[in-house]
Short mmCIF file of C-alpha atoms in Angstrom, two decimals:
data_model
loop_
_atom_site.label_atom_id
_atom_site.label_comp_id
_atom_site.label_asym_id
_atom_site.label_seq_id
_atom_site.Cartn_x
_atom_site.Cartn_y
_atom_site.Cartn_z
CA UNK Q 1 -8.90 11.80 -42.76
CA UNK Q 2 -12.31 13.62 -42.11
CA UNK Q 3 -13.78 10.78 -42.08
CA UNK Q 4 -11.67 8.93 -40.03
CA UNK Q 5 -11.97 11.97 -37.04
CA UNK Q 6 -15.39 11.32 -37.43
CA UNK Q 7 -15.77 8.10 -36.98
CA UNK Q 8 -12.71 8.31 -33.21
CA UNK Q 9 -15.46 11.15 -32.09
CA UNK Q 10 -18.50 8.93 -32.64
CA UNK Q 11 -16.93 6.09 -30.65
CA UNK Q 12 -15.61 8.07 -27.96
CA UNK Q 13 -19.15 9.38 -27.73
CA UNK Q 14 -20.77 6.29 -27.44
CA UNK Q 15 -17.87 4.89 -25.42
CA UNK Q 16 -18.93 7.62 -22.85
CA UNK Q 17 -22.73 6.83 -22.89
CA UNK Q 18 -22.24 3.48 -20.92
CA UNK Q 19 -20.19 5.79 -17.99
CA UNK Q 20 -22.08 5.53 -14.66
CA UNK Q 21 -21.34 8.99 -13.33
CA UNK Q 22 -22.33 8.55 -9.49
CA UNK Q 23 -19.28 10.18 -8.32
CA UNK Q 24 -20.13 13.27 -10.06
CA UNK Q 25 -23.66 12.90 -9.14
CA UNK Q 26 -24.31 11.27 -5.39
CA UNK Q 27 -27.01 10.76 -3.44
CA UNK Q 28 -25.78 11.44 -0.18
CA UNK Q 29 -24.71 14.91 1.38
CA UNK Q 30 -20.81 13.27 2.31
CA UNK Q 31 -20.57 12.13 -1.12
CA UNK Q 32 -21.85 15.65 -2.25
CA UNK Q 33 -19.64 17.63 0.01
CA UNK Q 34 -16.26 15.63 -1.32
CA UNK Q 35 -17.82 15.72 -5.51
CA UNK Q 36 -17.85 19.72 -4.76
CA UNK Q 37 -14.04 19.39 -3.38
CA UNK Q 38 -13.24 17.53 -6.52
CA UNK Q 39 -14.70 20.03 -8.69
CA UNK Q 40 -13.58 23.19 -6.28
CA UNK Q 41 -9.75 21.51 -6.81
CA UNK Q 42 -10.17 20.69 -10.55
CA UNK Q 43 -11.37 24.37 -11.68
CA UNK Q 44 -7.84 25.82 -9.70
CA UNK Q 45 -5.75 23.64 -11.50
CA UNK Q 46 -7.23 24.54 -14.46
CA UNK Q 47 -6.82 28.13 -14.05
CA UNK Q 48 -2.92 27.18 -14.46
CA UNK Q 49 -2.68 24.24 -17.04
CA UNK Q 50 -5.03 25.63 -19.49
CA UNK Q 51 -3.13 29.08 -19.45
CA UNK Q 52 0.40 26.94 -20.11
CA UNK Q 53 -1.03 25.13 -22.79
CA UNK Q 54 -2.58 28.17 -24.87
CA UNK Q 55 0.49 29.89 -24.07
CA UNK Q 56 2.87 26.91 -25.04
CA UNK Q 57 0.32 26.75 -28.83
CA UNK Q 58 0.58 30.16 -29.14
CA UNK Q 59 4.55 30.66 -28.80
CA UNK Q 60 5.15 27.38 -30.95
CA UNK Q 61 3.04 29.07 -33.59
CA UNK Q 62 4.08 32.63 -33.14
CA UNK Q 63 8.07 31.90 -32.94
CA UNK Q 64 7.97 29.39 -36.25
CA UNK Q 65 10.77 28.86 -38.70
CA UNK Q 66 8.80 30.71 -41.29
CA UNK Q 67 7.26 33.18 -39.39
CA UNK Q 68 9.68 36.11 -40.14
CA UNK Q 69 8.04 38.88 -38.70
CA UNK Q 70 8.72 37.65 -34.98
CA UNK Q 71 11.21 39.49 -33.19
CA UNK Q 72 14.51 37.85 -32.67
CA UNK Q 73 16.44 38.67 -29.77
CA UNK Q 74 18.96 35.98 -28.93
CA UNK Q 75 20.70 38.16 -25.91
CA UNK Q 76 16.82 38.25 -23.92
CA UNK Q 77 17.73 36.95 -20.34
CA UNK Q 78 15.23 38.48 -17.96
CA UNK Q 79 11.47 39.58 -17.70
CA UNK Q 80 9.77 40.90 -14.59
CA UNK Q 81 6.41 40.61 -16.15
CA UNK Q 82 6.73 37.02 -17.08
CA UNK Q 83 9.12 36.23 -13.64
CA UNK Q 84 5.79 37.34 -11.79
CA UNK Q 85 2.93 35.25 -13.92
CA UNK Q 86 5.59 32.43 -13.40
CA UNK Q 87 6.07 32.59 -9.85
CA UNK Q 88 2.76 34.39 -8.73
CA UNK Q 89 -0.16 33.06 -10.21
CA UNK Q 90 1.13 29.41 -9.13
CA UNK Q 91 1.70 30.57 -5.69
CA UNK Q 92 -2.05 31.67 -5.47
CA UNK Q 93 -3.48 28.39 -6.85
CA UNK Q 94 -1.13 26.50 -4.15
CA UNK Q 95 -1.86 28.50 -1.30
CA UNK Q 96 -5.63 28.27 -2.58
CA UNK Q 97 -5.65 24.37 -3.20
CA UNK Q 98 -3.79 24.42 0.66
CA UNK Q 99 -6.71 26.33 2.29
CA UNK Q 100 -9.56 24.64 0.37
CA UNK Q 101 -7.88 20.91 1.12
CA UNK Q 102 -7.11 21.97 4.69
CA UNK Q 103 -10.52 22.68 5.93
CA UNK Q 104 -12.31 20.07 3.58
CA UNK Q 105 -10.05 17.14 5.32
CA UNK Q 106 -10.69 18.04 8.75
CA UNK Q 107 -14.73 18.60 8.14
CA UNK Q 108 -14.68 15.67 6.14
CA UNK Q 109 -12.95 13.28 8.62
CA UNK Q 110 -14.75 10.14 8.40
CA UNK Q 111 -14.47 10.05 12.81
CA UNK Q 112 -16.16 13.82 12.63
CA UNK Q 113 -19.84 13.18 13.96
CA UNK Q 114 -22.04 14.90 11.10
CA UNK Q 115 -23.43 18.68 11.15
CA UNK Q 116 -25.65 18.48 8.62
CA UNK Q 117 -28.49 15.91 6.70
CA UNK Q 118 -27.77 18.34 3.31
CA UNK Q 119 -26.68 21.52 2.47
CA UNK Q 120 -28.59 24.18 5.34
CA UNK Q 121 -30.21 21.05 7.04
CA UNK Q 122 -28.21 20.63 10.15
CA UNK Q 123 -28.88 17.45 12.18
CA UNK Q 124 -31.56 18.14 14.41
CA UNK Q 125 -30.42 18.23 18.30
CA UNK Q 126 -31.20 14.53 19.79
CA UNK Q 127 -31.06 12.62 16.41
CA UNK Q 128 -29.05 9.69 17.46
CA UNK Q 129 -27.15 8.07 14.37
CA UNK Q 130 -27.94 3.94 12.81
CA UNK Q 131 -25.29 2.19 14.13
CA UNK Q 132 -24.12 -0.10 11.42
CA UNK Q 133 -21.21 -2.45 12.26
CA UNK Q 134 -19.73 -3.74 8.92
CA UNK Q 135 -16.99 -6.81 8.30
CA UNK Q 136 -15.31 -7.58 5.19
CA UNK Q 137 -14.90 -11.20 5.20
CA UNK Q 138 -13.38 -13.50 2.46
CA UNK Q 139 -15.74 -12.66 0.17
CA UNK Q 140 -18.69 -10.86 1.23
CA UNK Q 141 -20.02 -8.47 3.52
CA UNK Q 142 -21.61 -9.15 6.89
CA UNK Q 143 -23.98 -6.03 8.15
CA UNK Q 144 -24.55 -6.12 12.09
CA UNK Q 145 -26.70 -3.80 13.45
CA UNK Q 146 -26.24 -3.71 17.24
CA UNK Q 147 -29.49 -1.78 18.34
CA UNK Q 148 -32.14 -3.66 16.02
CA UNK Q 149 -30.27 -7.15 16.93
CA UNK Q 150 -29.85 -8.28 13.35
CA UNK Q 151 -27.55 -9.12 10.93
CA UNK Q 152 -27.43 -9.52 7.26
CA UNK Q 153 -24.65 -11.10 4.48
CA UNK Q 154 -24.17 -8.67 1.54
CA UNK Q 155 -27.32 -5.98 1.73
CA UNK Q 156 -27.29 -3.05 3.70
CA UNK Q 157 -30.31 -0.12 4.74
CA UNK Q 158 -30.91 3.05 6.25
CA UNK Q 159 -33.57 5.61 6.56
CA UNK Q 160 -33.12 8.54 4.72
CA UNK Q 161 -31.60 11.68 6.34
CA UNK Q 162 -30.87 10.17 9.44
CA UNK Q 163 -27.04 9.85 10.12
CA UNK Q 164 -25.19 6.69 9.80
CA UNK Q 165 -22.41 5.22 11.99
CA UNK Q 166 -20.28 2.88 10.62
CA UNK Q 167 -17.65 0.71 12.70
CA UNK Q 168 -15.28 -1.24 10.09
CA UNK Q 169 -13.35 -4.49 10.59
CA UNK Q 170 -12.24 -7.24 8.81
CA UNK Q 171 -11.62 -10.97 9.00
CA UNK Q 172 -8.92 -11.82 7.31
CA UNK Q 173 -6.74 -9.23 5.16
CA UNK Q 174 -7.31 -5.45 4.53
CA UNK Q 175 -10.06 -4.55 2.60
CA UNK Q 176 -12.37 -1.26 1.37
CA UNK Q 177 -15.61 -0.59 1.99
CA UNK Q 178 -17.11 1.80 -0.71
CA UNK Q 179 -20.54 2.91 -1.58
CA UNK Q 180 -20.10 5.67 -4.48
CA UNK Q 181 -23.28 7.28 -3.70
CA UNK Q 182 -22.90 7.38 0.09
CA UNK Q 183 -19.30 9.00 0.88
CA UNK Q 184 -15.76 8.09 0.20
CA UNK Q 185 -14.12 4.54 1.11
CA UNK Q 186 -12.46 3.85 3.95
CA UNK Q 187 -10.27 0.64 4.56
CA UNK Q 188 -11.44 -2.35 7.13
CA UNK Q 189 -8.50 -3.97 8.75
CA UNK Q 190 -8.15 -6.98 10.28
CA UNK Q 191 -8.23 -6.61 14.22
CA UNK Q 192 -8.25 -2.90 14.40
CA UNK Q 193 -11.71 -0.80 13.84
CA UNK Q 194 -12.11 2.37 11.47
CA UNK Q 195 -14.98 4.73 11.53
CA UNK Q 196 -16.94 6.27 8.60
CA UNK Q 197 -19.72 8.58 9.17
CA UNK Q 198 -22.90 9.60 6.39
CA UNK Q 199 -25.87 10.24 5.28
CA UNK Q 200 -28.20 9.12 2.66
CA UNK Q 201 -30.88 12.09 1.08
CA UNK Q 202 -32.79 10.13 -1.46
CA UNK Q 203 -34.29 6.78 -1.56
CA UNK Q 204 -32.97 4.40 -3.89
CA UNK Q 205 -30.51 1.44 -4.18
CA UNK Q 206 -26.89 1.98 -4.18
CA UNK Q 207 -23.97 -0.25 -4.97
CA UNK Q 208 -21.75 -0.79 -2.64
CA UNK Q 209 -18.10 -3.51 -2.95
CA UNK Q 210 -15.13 -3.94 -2.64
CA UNK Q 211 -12.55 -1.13 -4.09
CA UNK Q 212 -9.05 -3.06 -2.21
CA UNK Q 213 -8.10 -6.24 -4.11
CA UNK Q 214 -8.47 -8.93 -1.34
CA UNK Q 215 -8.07 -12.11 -3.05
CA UNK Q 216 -9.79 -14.76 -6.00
CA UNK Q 217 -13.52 -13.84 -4.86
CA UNK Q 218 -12.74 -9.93 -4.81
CA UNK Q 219 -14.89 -9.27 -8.28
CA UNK Q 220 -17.74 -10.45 -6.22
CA UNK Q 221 -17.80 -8.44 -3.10
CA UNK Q 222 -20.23 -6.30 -3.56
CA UNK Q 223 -23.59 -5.48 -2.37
CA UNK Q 224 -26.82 -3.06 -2.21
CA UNK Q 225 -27.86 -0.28 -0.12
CA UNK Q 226 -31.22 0.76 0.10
CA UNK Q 227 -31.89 4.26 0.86
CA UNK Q 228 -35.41 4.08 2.66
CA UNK Q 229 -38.01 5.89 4.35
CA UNK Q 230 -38.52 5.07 8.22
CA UNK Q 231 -41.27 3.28 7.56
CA UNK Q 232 -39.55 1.18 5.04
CA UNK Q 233 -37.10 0.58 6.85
CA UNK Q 234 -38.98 -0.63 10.00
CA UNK Q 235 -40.61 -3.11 7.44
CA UNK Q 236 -37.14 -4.02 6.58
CA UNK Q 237 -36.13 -4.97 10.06
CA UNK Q 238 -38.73 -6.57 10.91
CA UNK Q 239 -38.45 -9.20 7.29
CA UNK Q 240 -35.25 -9.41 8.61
CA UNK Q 241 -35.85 -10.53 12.24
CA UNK Q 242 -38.34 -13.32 10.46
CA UNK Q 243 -35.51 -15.00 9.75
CA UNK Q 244 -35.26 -17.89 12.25
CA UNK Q 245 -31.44 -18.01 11.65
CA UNK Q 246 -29.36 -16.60 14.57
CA UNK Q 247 -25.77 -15.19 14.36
CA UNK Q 248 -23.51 -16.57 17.34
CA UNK Q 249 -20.01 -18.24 16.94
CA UNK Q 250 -20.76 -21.57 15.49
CA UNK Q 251 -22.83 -19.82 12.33
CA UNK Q 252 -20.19 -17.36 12.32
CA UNK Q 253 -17.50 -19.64 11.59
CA UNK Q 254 -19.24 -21.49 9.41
CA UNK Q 255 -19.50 -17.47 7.73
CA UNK Q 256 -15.84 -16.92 8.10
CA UNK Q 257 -14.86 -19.04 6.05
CA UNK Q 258 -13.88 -18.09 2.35
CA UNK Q 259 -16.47 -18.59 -0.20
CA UNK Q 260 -17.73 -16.10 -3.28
CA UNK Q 261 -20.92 -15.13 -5.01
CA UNK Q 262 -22.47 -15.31 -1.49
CA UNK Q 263 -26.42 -14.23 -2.03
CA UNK Q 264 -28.17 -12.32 1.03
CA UNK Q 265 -28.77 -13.95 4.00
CA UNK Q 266 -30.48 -12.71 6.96
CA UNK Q 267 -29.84 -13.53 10.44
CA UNK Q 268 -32.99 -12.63 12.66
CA UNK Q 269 -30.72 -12.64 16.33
CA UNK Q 270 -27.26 -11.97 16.55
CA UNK Q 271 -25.16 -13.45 20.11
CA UNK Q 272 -24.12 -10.15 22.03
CA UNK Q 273 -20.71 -9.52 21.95
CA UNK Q 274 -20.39 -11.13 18.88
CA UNK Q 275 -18.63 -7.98 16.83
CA UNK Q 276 -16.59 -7.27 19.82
CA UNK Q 277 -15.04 -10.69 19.66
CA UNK Q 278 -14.55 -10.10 15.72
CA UNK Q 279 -12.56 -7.35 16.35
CA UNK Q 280 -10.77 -8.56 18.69
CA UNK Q 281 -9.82 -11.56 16.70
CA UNK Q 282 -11.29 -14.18 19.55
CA UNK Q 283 -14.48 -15.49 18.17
CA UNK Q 284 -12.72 -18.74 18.12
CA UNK Q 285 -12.95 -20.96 21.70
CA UNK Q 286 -9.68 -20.84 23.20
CA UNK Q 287 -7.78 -17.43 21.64
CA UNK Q 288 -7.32 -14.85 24.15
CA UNK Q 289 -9.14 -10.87 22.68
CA UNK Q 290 -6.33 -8.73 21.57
CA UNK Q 291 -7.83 -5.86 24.22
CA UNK Q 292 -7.09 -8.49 27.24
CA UNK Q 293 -3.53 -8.35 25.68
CA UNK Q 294 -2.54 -5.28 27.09
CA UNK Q 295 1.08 -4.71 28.32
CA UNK Q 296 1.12 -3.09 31.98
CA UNK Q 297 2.33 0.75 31.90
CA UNK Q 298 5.43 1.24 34.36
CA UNK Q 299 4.24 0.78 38.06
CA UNK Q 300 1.26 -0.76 36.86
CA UNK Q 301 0.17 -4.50 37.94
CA UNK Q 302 0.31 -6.78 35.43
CA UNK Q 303 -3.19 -7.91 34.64
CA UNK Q 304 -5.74 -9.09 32.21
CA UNK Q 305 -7.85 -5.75 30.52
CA UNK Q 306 -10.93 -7.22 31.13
CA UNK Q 307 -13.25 -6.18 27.66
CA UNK Q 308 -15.41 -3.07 28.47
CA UNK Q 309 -17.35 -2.65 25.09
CA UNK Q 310 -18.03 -4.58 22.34
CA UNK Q 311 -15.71 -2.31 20.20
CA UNK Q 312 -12.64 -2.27 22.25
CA UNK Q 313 -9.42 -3.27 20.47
CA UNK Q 314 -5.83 -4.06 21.14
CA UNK Q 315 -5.20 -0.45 18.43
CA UNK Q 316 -7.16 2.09 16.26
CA UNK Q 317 -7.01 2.68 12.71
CA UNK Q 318 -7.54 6.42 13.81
CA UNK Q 319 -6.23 8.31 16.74
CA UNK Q 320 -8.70 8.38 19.95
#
């Protein structure tokens, strides 16, 4: 039997050696901010199960058939000492867990514009984020970036310790963007838009895909982030905007359509508008943009909402 415990421990031990433990430690200060929750969250519950399960040991040991030097006492009905550990150390831990999960979901709303590049680093006044628009298509990732005028199919960059503004849609069906190292995943839904902001503090790559099962090619959605310097990443645009392809609504169609084990492709122009008309489910010639599909409020004319942005939508994934 010693022999046999052995040899469980020695393959649970190297059964754990192949673990990839990014969650526990990430690379980005969003990421780091919600491993600390997890940890803050798992040491309170702790403080209650591991007292119950001593205490359950040590009563099934103490109070055994042939233990007969335990007290006996068959009329015991009541104890003020154990009514209070029962009622008031659990009470704590709640209220605890309720004020530590309280403030940790509203400062680490995904819409919240960040306050800090890392832990006493706040974001330096005039630092404007990376906008990043991202679709989950059927199945890969396509990576606009609206200011630089590029696009790319399953890679993804930023500079280090400069925020990041994601705006998340999806083609088809409803899908989850995820990058371990980065911050938590948020879902991309087809004609509605969710936000996710973060922050990257080390250079590196980073695996990013798919955590929502979206279909046969699923296994295959994911993709690398590259943490880089500004420099880097200037390179980095500029290889990308080499490409002579250009993104409009012909290639994007072509795009659209479902197809797995996609490799990178970059797109060196992008046609404007062209996210807006994603979202809005209208890249197509002849569909009308969910945003000009407004109903009329009462006493208002009925007209067409002409588009204002590219990033207008008929609804949210998040309250405005």
């Amino acid at each position: 039997m010693k022999a046999f415990r052995g040899l469980l421990v020695l393959a649970a031990v190297l059964s754990l050696t192949g673990c990839h433990t990014v969650l526990m430690s990430p690379s980005g200060d969003v990421a780091l901010q919600q491993r600390n929750l997890i940890i803050v969250s798992l040491i309170l519950m702790l403080l209650i199960v591991v007292p119950v399960i001593v205490t359950v040991l040590v009563f099934a040991w103490r109070y055994r058939a042939n233990n007969h030097k335990a007290k006996y006492d068959p009329e015991w009905d009541h104890s003020t000492i154990v009514e209070l550990m029962i009622w008031a150390a659990p009470l704590l831990i709640i209220i605890a867990l309720g004020a530590v999960t309280w403030v940790s979901a509203h400062k680490l709303d995904p819409y919240r514009p960040l306050d800090r590049l890392a832990p006493g680093k706040p974001v330096p006044a005039g630092m404007k984020p990376l906008e990043v628009d991202v679709v989950a298509l059927d199945w890969k990732w396509l990576f606009i970036y609206p200011e630089q005028h590029i696009a790319v199919v399953n890679e993804l960059a930023a500079p280090v310790n400069r925020p990041i503004h994601f705006n998340l849609t999806a083609s088809t069906v409803m899908n989850s963007f995820f990058i371990p190292a980065l911050a938590g995943q948020i879902y991309a839904m087809p004609g509605m838009q969710t936000t996710l902001q973060a922050v990257i503090n080390k250079p590196g790559d980073y695996t990013g895909f798919s955590a929502n099962y979206s279909g046969a090619g699923f296994s295959y959605m994911d993709f690398t982030f590259h943490g880089l310097s500004e420099g880097d990443f200037a390179k980095w645009v500029t290889r990308v905007k080499g490409s002579g392809d250009r993104l409009d609504r012909t290639s994007y169609a072509s795009l659209e359509a479902p197809s797995e084990r996609n490799p990178v492709h970059y797109y060196g122009s992008v046609a404007p508008g062209l996210y807006g008309s994603i979202l809005n489910r209208c890249v197509h010639p002849g569909v009308a943009c969910m945003n000009m599909l407004r109903t009329p409020e009462s006493g208002e004319e009925p007209e067409a909402a002409a588009p204002s942005s590219n990033h207008d939508a008929m609804s949210m994934a998040h309250p405005q």
